[in-house]
Coordinates of C-alpha atoms in Angstrom, one line a residue:
M1 CA -19.3 18.9 -4.3
I2 CA -19.7 19.7 -8.5
R3 CA -21.4 22.7 -9.3
E4 CA -23.5 22.4 -12.1
G5 CA -22.9 23.8 -15.3
T6 CA -20.8 26.6 -14.3
G7 CA -17.4 24.0 -15.6
S8 CA -16.1 24.7 -11.3
H9 CA -15.8 22.3 -9.4
L10 CA -15.1 21.5 -5.5
Y11 CA -13.8 18.8 -4.2
D12 CA -13.7 17.6 -0.5
I13 CA -10.7 16.7 0.5
S14 CA -11.7 16.5 4.1
R15 CA -10.5 13.1 6.3
T16 CA -14.1 11.5 7.7
L17 CA -13.5 11.6 11.9
Q18 CA -14.4 8.0 13.0
D19 CA -13.1 6.4 15.6
G20 CA -9.9 5.1 15.7
I21 CA -8.4 7.8 13.1
P22 CA -4.7 8.2 13.2
V23 CA -3.4 11.0 15.2
W24 CA 0.1 12.7 16.4
P25 CA 2.1 10.8 18.8
G26 CA 0.8 12.2 22.3
D27 CA -2.2 13.8 21.0
P28 CA -5.9 12.7 22.9
P29 CA -7.3 9.9 20.5
F30 CA -10.5 11.6 18.9
Q31 CA -13.8 10.4 20.6
S32 CA -17.7 10.8 20.2
S33 CA -20.7 10.1 21.6
W34 CA -24.5 10.6 22.5
A35 CA -25.4 13.6 24.2
M36 CA -29.3 13.4 24.0
R37 CA -31.1 10.5 21.9
R38 CA -34.7 10.6 21.1
R39 CA -34.5 7.5 21.5
D40 CA -34.1 7.8 25.4
G41 CA -37.1 10.7 25.5
A42 CA -34.7 13.8 25.0
S43 CA -36.3 16.2 22.6
C44 CA -33.0 15.7 19.8
N45 CA -30.1 14.0 18.9
V46 CA -26.5 16.0 20.1
S47 CA -23.8 14.2 19.0
A48 CA -20.3 15.5 21.3
F49 CA -17.0 14.8 20.7
S50 CA -13.4 15.4 21.8
M51 CA -10.2 15.6 20.0
G52 CA -6.5 17.2 19.4
A53 CA -6.8 19.8 16.8
H54 CA -3.9 18.0 14.9
T55 CA -6.5 15.3 14.0
G56 CA -7.7 14.7 10.8
T57 CA -8.0 17.3 7.6
H58 CA -6.3 20.8 10.0
I59 CA -4.5 24.0 8.6
D60 CA -1.4 24.6 11.0
A61 CA -0.8 28.5 11.8
P62 CA 2.5 30.7 12.7
L63 CA 1.2 30.1 16.5
H64 CA 1.3 26.6 16.4
L65 CA 5.7 27.1 16.4
D66 CA 5.9 30.3 17.6
D67 CA 4.4 32.3 20.7
G68 CA 4.0 35.1 18.6
G69 CA 2.2 33.8 15.6
D70 CA -1.1 34.1 13.9
D71 CA -3.6 31.6 15.0
V72 CA -6.3 30.6 12.4
S73 CA -8.2 32.8 12.4
H74 CA -6.0 35.5 10.8
I75 CA -5.5 33.2 8.0
Q76 CA -7.0 34.6 5.0
F77 CA -10.5 32.4 3.6
R78 CA -9.3 33.2 -0.1
N79 CA -5.5 31.3 1.0
L80 CA -7.8 28.1 1.8
M81 CA -10.1 28.2 -0.8
G82 CA -9.7 28.3 -5.0
P83 CA -8.2 26.3 -7.9
A84 CA -5.2 23.8 -6.5
R85 CA -2.5 22.1 -8.7
V86 CA -2.0 18.9 -7.5
F87 CA 1.5 16.7 -7.8
L88 CA 2.1 14.0 -7.0
I89 CA 5.3 13.3 -5.2
S90 CA 6.7 9.6 -5.0
S91 CA 9.9 10.5 -4.0
G92 CA 10.4 8.6 -0.6
N93 CA 9.9 10.3 3.1
C94 CA 11.2 14.3 2.2
I95 CA 10.4 15.8 -0.3
R96 CA 13.1 17.7 -1.3
S97 CA 13.5 21.1 -3.5
A98 CA 15.1 19.6 -6.1
D99 CA 11.7 17.6 -6.6
L100 CA 9.8 20.2 -6.7
E101 CA 11.9 22.3 -9.2
R102 CA 11.7 20.1 -12.2
L103 CA 7.1 20.4 -11.4
D104 CA 5.1 23.1 -14.0
W105 CA 4.4 25.6 -11.5
K106 CA 2.6 28.2 -14.0
G107 CA -0.5 29.8 -12.5
V108 CA -0.1 27.4 -9.3
E109 CA -1.4 29.7 -6.3
R110 CA -2.0 26.5 -3.6
V111 CA -0.2 23.1 -3.6
L112 CA -2.0 19.5 -2.6
F113 CA 0.8 16.8 -2.8
K114 CA -0.3 13.8 -3.4
T115 CA 2.7 11.0 -1.7
R116 CA 2.8 7.4 -0.8
S117 CA 2.4 8.4 2.7
V118 CA -0.3 5.6 4.3
I119 CA -0.9 6.0 7.9
R120 CA -2.7 4.4 9.7
P121 CA -3.4 3.5 14.3
E122 CA -0.5 0.9 13.7
S123 CA 1.6 2.6 11.5
S124 CA 4.7 4.1 12.5
F125 CA 4.6 8.2 12.4
E126 CA 8.1 8.1 12.4
T127 CA 8.7 6.2 8.6
E128 CA 5.1 6.3 7.4
Y129 CA 5.2 9.6 5.6
A130 CA 6.3 11.8 3.3
Y131 CA 7.2 15.8 4.7
L132 CA 9.1 18.7 3.1
D133 CA 12.6 19.6 3.9
E134 CA 13.8 23.5 4.8
G135 CA 14.6 23.3 0.9
A136 CA 11.0 22.7 -0.1
S137 CA 9.6 24.6 2.0
E138 CA 11.9 28.6 1.4
F139 CA 11.2 26.9 -2.8
L140 CA 7.9 27.4 -1.9
V141 CA 7.5 30.1 0.0
K142 CA 10.0 32.5 -2.8
L143 CA 6.9 31.3 -5.4
G144 CA 4.8 33.1 -3.0
I145 CA 2.0 29.4 -2.5
L146 CA -0.3 30.5 -1.0
L147 CA -1.6 27.0 0.6
V148 CA 0.6 23.9 1.5
G149 CA -1.5 21.2 2.2
T150 CA -0.3 16.8 1.7
D151 CA -1.9 13.8 2.0
A152 CA 0.0 13.6 5.2
P153 CA -0.3 13.9 9.2
S154 CA 2.3 16.6 9.5
V155 CA 4.8 18.8 6.5
D156 CA 7.5 18.5 8.7
S157 CA 10.3 15.7 9.7
F158 CA 8.9 13.1 12.5
E159 CA 12.4 14.3 15.0
S160 CA 11.6 18.1 13.5
P161 CA 11.4 20.6 16.3
D162 CA 10.9 24.1 14.5

């Protein structure tokens, strides 16, 4: 969506929810169906869907890895909406602090990483996406970054326990 005449642009980078969208191994698949159809005599069309919380574009809150952490309802909306810098990272599977230190962080509050990640239903999650190592995560925390986004299914490696 582009707001005409204001000089500001709003880009929706959400992934489309559709049958066959890749999901994290062990998560339930995305499923959609019709609960009511006008063509079948219902007063309106109503769709129904089910999926795991980590399907497509999603937000992880502290609760995801910390039983005492906040859930998504405690994330400030201002952290999620606003100018973001997009960095192309093509350094392989692991994004390290050294990869980030050479970038221009002046004025950056929110960052999106475009990587070589391509996840298809037949892909191997273990090897097919780029993730942040602990040093890169610490680097972003020290900068006070409000939002970190990526085109990968997780910011952690597949094997990461934390």
